[in-house]
Amino acid sequence: CDGRKLTELRDINCEVDLFKPLHGSALFQRGQTQVLCNVAFDSLDSVFRADPISVITGGLKEKNFMLHYEFPPYATNETGRSGPVGRREIGHGALAEKALRPLIPSDFPFTIRLTSEVLESNGSSSMATVCGGSLALMDSGVPLSSQAAGVAVGLMSQPDPKNSYELQDYRILTDIS
């Protein structure tokens, strides 16, 4: 719908080391989606410790990497108040955290707090958070096992009229907006 071919991505711009007082920062923009990521370190005494019920149901006792995902109304040109964390923030934040967590060394000597604020969104802000988060973590000096990047993909298909479980024709959309 935006005139790109199936093999084209939106323009990408990245900047790191934006805020000197922070341990790491990055601004990531792909098309009209833009996120600002900041990293702050804290002592290992400030790890997140789960309550006993969460440990029983989820198995997680504590974690020393936390991603705070913020999606204010102005990111989609809306007005309104920022209120309690909604389903979008929880789901998209969990998705981005799950992508970045395995890259962080288990013996890293600090608790890491990564904040991602979506400044503008026209598709795939959680994947922009993975990209910007990876850049901010590298800027802060965290020895990641690898870099990370994310992009939204989709599938358009035409089912086979003879067998609805088979696809007659399909196209994979990369970097959907």
PDB file of C-alpha atoms in Angstrom:
ATOM      1  CA  CYS A   1       0.000   0.000   0.000  1.00  0.00           C
ATOM      2  CA  ASP A   2       2.964   2.355   0.357  1.00  0.00           C
ATOM      3  CA  GLY A   3       4.382   1.675  -3.111  1.00  0.00           C
ATOM      4  CA  ARG A   4       7.308  -0.560  -2.096  1.00  0.00           C
ATOM      5  CA  LYS A   5       8.138  -3.753  -3.954  1.00  0.00           C
ATOM      6  CA  LEU A   6       8.004  -7.038  -2.039  1.00  0.00           C
ATOM      7  CA  THR A   7      11.802  -6.999  -1.714  1.00  0.00           C
ATOM      8  CA  GLU A   8      12.100  -3.402  -0.434  1.00  0.00           C
ATOM      9  CA  LEU A   9      12.428  -2.240   3.178  1.00  0.00           C
ATOM     10  CA  ARG A  10      11.603   1.199   4.500  1.00  0.00           C
ATOM     11  CA  ASP A  11      14.574   3.529   5.068  1.00  0.00           C
ATOM     12  CA  ILE A  12      16.471   2.776   8.276  1.00  0.00           C
ATOM     13  CA  ASN A  13      18.289   5.352  10.434  1.00  0.00           C
ATOM     14  CA  CYS A  14      20.190   4.610  13.657  1.00  0.00           C
ATOM     15  CA  GLU A  15      22.023   6.733  16.211  1.00  0.00           C
ATOM     16  CA  VAL A  16      23.762   5.668  19.428  1.00  0.00           C
ATOM     17  CA  ASP A  17      25.318   7.412  22.429  1.00  0.00           C
ATOM     18  CA  LEU A  18      22.685  10.151  22.483  1.00  0.00           C
ATOM     19  CA  PHE A  19      22.634  10.761  26.242  1.00  0.00           C
ATOM     20  CA  LYS A  20      26.017  10.783  27.984  1.00  0.00           C
ATOM     21  CA  PRO A  21      24.741  10.321  31.576  1.00  0.00           C
ATOM     22  CA  LEU A  22      23.056   7.038  30.657  1.00  0.00           C
ATOM     23  CA  HIS A  23      24.976   3.814  30.309  1.00  0.00           C
ATOM     24  CA  GLY A  24      23.711   3.364  26.745  1.00  0.00           C
ATOM     25  CA  SER A  25      21.184   4.850  24.349  1.00  0.00           C
ATOM     26  CA  ALA A  26      19.983   4.428  20.782  1.00  0.00           C
ATOM     27  CA  LEU A  27      17.450   5.942  18.441  1.00  0.00           C
ATOM     28  CA  PHE A  28      16.152   3.540  15.804  1.00  0.00           C
ATOM     29  CA  GLN A  29      13.885   4.544  12.940  1.00  0.00           C
ATOM     30  CA  ARG A  30      12.465   2.416  10.132  1.00  0.00           C
ATOM     31  CA  GLY A  31      10.088   4.384   7.944  1.00  0.00           C
ATOM     32  CA  GLN A  32       7.599   6.129  10.212  1.00  0.00           C
ATOM     33  CA  THR A  33       8.342   3.886  13.194  1.00  0.00           C
ATOM     34  CA  GLN A  34      10.784   5.364  15.701  1.00  0.00           C
ATOM     35  CA  VAL A  35      11.907   4.160  19.148  1.00  0.00           C
ATOM     36  CA  LEU A  36      14.244   5.648  21.722  1.00  0.00           C
ATOM     37  CA  CYS A  37      16.019   3.039  23.854  1.00  0.00           C
ATOM     38  CA  ASN A  38      17.969   3.725  27.053  1.00  0.00           C
ATOM     39  CA  VAL A  39      20.021   1.357  29.197  1.00  0.00           C
ATOM     40  CA  ALA A  40      20.715   1.815  32.884  1.00  0.00           C
ATOM     41  CA  PHE A  41      22.655  -0.573  35.115  1.00  0.00           C
ATOM     42  CA  ASP A  42      21.829  -1.322  38.719  1.00  0.00           C
ATOM     43  CA  SER A  43      23.291  -3.646  41.338  1.00  0.00           C
ATOM     44  CA  LEU A  44      22.471  -7.349  41.378  1.00  0.00           C
ATOM     45  CA  ASP A  45      20.585  -6.702  44.624  1.00  0.00           C
ATOM     46  CA  SER A  46      17.879  -5.020  42.538  1.00  0.00           C
ATOM     47  CA  VAL A  47      16.973  -8.059  40.426  1.00  0.00           C
ATOM     48  CA  PHE A  48      13.270  -8.708  39.958  1.00  0.00           C
ATOM     49  CA  ARG A  49      12.170 -11.363  42.422  1.00  0.00           C
ATOM     50  CA  ALA A  50       8.909 -13.110  41.671  1.00  0.00           C
ATOM     51  CA  ASP A  51       6.313 -13.867  44.320  1.00  0.00           C
ATOM     52  CA  PRO A  52       5.858 -17.555  45.275  1.00  0.00           C
ATOM     53  CA  ILE A  53       2.703 -18.005  43.171  1.00  0.00           C
ATOM     54  CA  SER A  54       4.461 -16.689  40.048  1.00  0.00           C
ATOM     55  CA  VAL A  55       7.377 -19.036  40.692  1.00  0.00           C
ATOM     56  CA  ILE A  56       4.984 -22.002  40.924  1.00  0.00           C
ATOM     57  CA  THR A  57       2.988 -21.067  37.816  1.00  0.00           C
ATOM     58  CA  GLY A  58       5.754 -19.615  35.655  1.00  0.00           C
ATOM     59  CA  GLY A  59       8.973 -21.022  37.026  1.00  0.00           C
ATOM     60  CA  LEU A  60      10.799 -17.669  36.988  1.00  0.00           C
ATOM     61  CA  LYS A  61      12.381 -16.854  40.353  1.00  0.00           C
ATOM     62  CA  GLU A  62      14.323 -13.729  39.461  1.00  0.00           C
ATOM     63  CA  LYS A  63      15.621 -11.859  36.457  1.00  0.00           C
ATOM     64  CA  ASN A  64      18.377  -9.321  36.016  1.00  0.00           C
ATOM     65  CA  PHE A  65      17.259  -8.017  32.604  1.00  0.00           C
ATOM     66  CA  MET A  66      14.056  -6.010  32.338  1.00  0.00           C
ATOM     67  CA  LEU A  67      12.623  -4.277  29.307  1.00  0.00           C
ATOM     68  CA  HIS A  68      10.187  -1.433  29.941  1.00  0.00           C
ATOM     69  CA  TYR A  69       8.135  -0.836  26.783  1.00  0.00           C
ATOM     70  CA  GLU A  70       6.205   2.413  26.529  1.00  0.00           C
ATOM     71  CA  PHE A  71       3.674   3.206  23.799  1.00  0.00           C
ATOM     72  CA  PRO A  72       2.176   6.653  24.514  1.00  0.00           C
ATOM     73  CA  PRO A  73      -0.868   7.878  22.558  1.00  0.00           C
ATOM     74  CA  TYR A  74       1.143  10.402  20.556  1.00  0.00           C
ATOM     75  CA  ALA A  75       3.058   7.532  18.883  1.00  0.00           C
ATOM     76  CA  THR A  76       0.050   7.021  16.613  1.00  0.00           C
ATOM     77  CA  ASN A  77      -0.932  10.701  16.453  1.00  0.00           C
ATOM     78  CA  GLU A  78      -3.641  10.285  19.071  1.00  0.00           C
ATOM     79  CA  THR A  79      -4.495  12.403  22.064  1.00  0.00           C
ATOM     80  CA  GLY A  80      -5.158  11.044  25.492  1.00  0.00           C
ATOM     81  CA  ARG A  81      -3.636  10.312  28.825  1.00  0.00           C
ATOM     82  CA  SER A  82      -1.032   7.727  29.524  1.00  0.00           C
ATOM     83  CA  GLY A  83      -2.576   5.429  32.060  1.00  0.00           C
ATOM     84  CA  PRO A  84      -2.012   1.948  33.365  1.00  0.00           C
ATOM     85  CA  VAL A  85      -0.003  -0.459  31.254  1.00  0.00           C
ATOM     86  CA  GLY A  86      -2.223  -1.971  28.583  1.00  0.00           C
ATOM     87  CA  ARG A  87      -2.222  -5.200  26.625  1.00  0.00           C
ATOM     88  CA  ARG A  88      -0.121  -3.694  23.824  1.00  0.00           C
ATOM     89  CA  GLU A  89       2.655  -2.661  26.198  1.00  0.00           C
ATOM     90  CA  ILE A  90       2.669  -6.003  27.982  1.00  0.00           C
ATOM     91  CA  GLY A  91       2.577  -8.136  24.833  1.00  0.00           C
ATOM     92  CA  HIS A  92       4.963  -6.124  22.663  1.00  0.00           C
ATOM     93  CA  GLY A  93       7.354  -5.596  25.560  1.00  0.00           C
ATOM     94  CA  ALA A  94       7.390  -9.311  26.380  1.00  0.00           C
ATOM     95  CA  LEU A  95       8.035 -10.160  22.721  1.00  0.00           C
ATOM     96  CA  ALA A  96      11.017  -7.779  22.491  1.00  0.00           C
ATOM     97  CA  GLU A  97      12.388  -8.886  25.876  1.00  0.00           C
ATOM     98  CA  LYS A  98      12.163 -12.530  24.817  1.00  0.00           C
ATOM     99  CA  ALA A  99      14.197 -11.734  21.681  1.00  0.00           C
ATOM    100  CA  LEU A 100      16.954  -9.870  23.569  1.00  0.00           C
ATOM    101  CA  ARG A 101      17.248 -11.903  26.795  1.00  0.00           C
ATOM    102  CA  PRO A 102      19.185 -14.868  25.313  1.00  0.00           C
ATOM    103  CA  LEU A 103      21.902 -12.538  24.003  1.00  0.00           C
ATOM    104  CA  ILE A 104      22.871 -11.253  27.458  1.00  0.00           C
ATOM    105  CA  PRO A 105      25.544 -13.216  29.335  1.00  0.00           C
ATOM    106  CA  SER A 106      24.125 -15.083  32.332  1.00  0.00           C
ATOM    107  CA  ASP A 107      27.051 -13.938  34.486  1.00  0.00           C
ATOM    108  CA  PHE A 108      26.705 -10.220  33.686  1.00  0.00           C
ATOM    109  CA  PRO A 109      27.549  -8.429  36.966  1.00  0.00           C
ATOM    110  CA  PHE A 110      24.691  -5.884  36.896  1.00  0.00           C
ATOM    111  CA  THR A 111      20.934  -5.715  36.626  1.00  0.00           C
ATOM    112  CA  ILE A 112      20.019  -4.221  33.243  1.00  0.00           C
ATOM    113  CA  ARG A 113      17.016  -1.983  32.739  1.00  0.00           C
ATOM    114  CA  LEU A 114      16.255  -1.251  29.107  1.00  0.00           C
ATOM    115  CA  THR A 115      13.548   1.310  28.384  1.00  0.00           C
ATOM    116  CA  SER A 116      12.028   1.592  24.933  1.00  0.00           C
ATOM    117  CA  GLU A 117       9.763   4.544  24.251  1.00  0.00           C
ATOM    118  CA  VAL A 118       7.908   4.432  20.966  1.00  0.00           C
ATOM    119  CA  LEU A 119       8.018   7.974  19.608  1.00  0.00           C
ATOM    120  CA  GLU A 120       6.179   7.238  16.372  1.00  0.00           C
ATOM    121  CA  SER A 121       4.578   4.072  15.059  1.00  0.00           C
ATOM    122  CA  ASN A 122       3.486   2.907  11.648  1.00  0.00           C
ATOM    123  CA  GLY A 123       4.081  -0.801  12.058  1.00  0.00           C
ATOM    124  CA  SER A 124       6.267  -3.160  14.023  1.00  0.00           C
ATOM    125  CA  SER A 125       7.241  -1.065  17.024  1.00  0.00           C
ATOM    126  CA  SER A 126       8.143  -4.215  18.977  1.00  0.00           C
ATOM    127  CA  MET A 127      10.627  -5.222  16.264  1.00  0.00           C
ATOM    128  CA  ALA A 128      12.001  -1.672  16.235  1.00  0.00           C
ATOM    129  CA  THR A 129      12.480  -2.129  19.992  1.00  0.00           C
ATOM    130  CA  VAL A 130      14.557  -5.259  19.325  1.00  0.00           C
ATOM    131  CA  CYS A 131      16.750  -3.317  16.887  1.00  0.00           C
ATOM    132  CA  GLY A 132      17.082  -0.212  19.067  1.00  0.00           C
ATOM    133  CA  GLY A 133      17.476  -2.284  22.223  1.00  0.00           C
ATOM    134  CA  SER A 134      20.318  -4.273  20.699  1.00  0.00           C
ATOM    135  CA  LEU A 135      22.059  -1.039  19.686  1.00  0.00           C
ATOM    136  CA  ALA A 136      21.593   0.519  23.144  1.00  0.00           C
ATOM    137  CA  LEU A 137      22.879  -2.624  24.888  1.00  0.00           C
ATOM    138  CA  MET A 138      25.980  -2.628  22.666  1.00  0.00           C
ATOM    139  CA  ASP A 139      26.434   1.113  23.297  1.00  0.00           C
ATOM    140  CA  SER A 140      26.371   0.428  27.043  1.00  0.00           C
ATOM    141  CA  GLY A 141      29.115  -2.196  26.744  1.00  0.00           C
ATOM    142  CA  VAL A 142      27.050  -5.304  27.452  1.00  0.00           C
ATOM    143  CA  PRO A 143      28.979  -8.143  25.754  1.00  0.00           C
ATOM    144  CA  LEU A 144      26.088  -9.572  23.738  1.00  0.00           C
ATOM    145  CA  SER A 145      26.595 -13.018  22.236  1.00  0.00           C
ATOM    146  CA  SER A 146      25.268 -11.593  18.945  1.00  0.00           C
ATOM    147  CA  GLN A 147      23.451  -8.586  17.555  1.00  0.00           C
ATOM    148  CA  ALA A 148      19.693  -8.701  17.151  1.00  0.00           C
ATOM    149  CA  ALA A 149      17.296  -7.251  14.640  1.00  0.00           C
ATOM    150  CA  GLY A 150      13.622  -7.718  14.020  1.00  0.00           C
ATOM    151  CA  VAL A 151      11.202  -7.008  11.223  1.00  0.00           C
ATOM    152  CA  ALA A 152       7.501  -7.706  10.837  1.00  0.00           C
ATOM    153  CA  VAL A 153       6.494 -10.153   8.132  1.00  0.00           C
ATOM    154  CA  GLY A 154       3.143 -11.150   6.741  1.00  0.00           C
ATOM    155  CA  LEU A 155       1.663 -13.557   4.237  1.00  0.00           C
ATOM    156  CA  MET A 156      -0.853 -12.870   1.479  1.00  0.00           C
ATOM    157  CA  SER A 157      -2.234 -15.997  -0.093  1.00  0.00           C
ATOM    158  CA  GLN A 158      -4.762 -17.306  -2.558  1.00  0.00           C
ATOM    159  CA  PRO A 159      -6.144 -20.690  -1.525  1.00  0.00           C
ATOM    160  CA  ASP A 160      -6.388 -23.437  -4.111  1.00  0.00           C
ATOM    161  CA  PRO A 161     -10.080 -23.711  -5.083  1.00  0.00           C
ATOM    162  CA  LYS A 162      -9.793 -27.522  -5.257  1.00  0.00           C
ATOM    163  CA  ASN A 163      -8.177 -27.917  -1.823  1.00  0.00           C
ATOM    164  CA  SER A 164      -8.617 -25.132   0.724  1.00  0.00           C
ATOM    165  CA  TYR A 165      -5.643 -26.466   2.753  1.00  0.00           C
ATOM    166  CA  GLU A 166      -3.243 -25.825  -0.158  1.00  0.00           C
ATOM    167  CA  LEU A 167      -2.121 -22.424  -1.396  1.00  0.00           C
ATOM    168  CA  GLN A 168      -2.442 -21.690  -5.083  1.00  0.00           C
ATOM    169  CA  ASP A 169      -0.372 -18.518  -4.869  1.00  0.00           C
ATOM    170  CA  TYR A 170       1.276 -16.611  -2.034  1.00  0.00           C
ATOM    171  CA  ARG A 171       3.539 -13.644  -1.349  1.00  0.00           C
ATOM    172  CA  ILE A 172       5.631 -12.985   1.743  1.00  0.00           C
ATOM    173  CA  LEU A 173       5.506  -9.355   2.868  1.00  0.00           C
ATOM    174  CA  THR A 174       8.602  -8.087   4.670  1.00  0.00           C
ATOM    175  CA  ASP A 175       8.629  -4.968   6.843  1.00  0.00           C
ATOM    176  CA  ILE A 176       4.870  -4.573   6.947  1.00  0.00           C
ATOM    177  CA  SER A 177       3.473  -1.223   7.948  1.00  0.00           C
TER     178      SER A 177
END
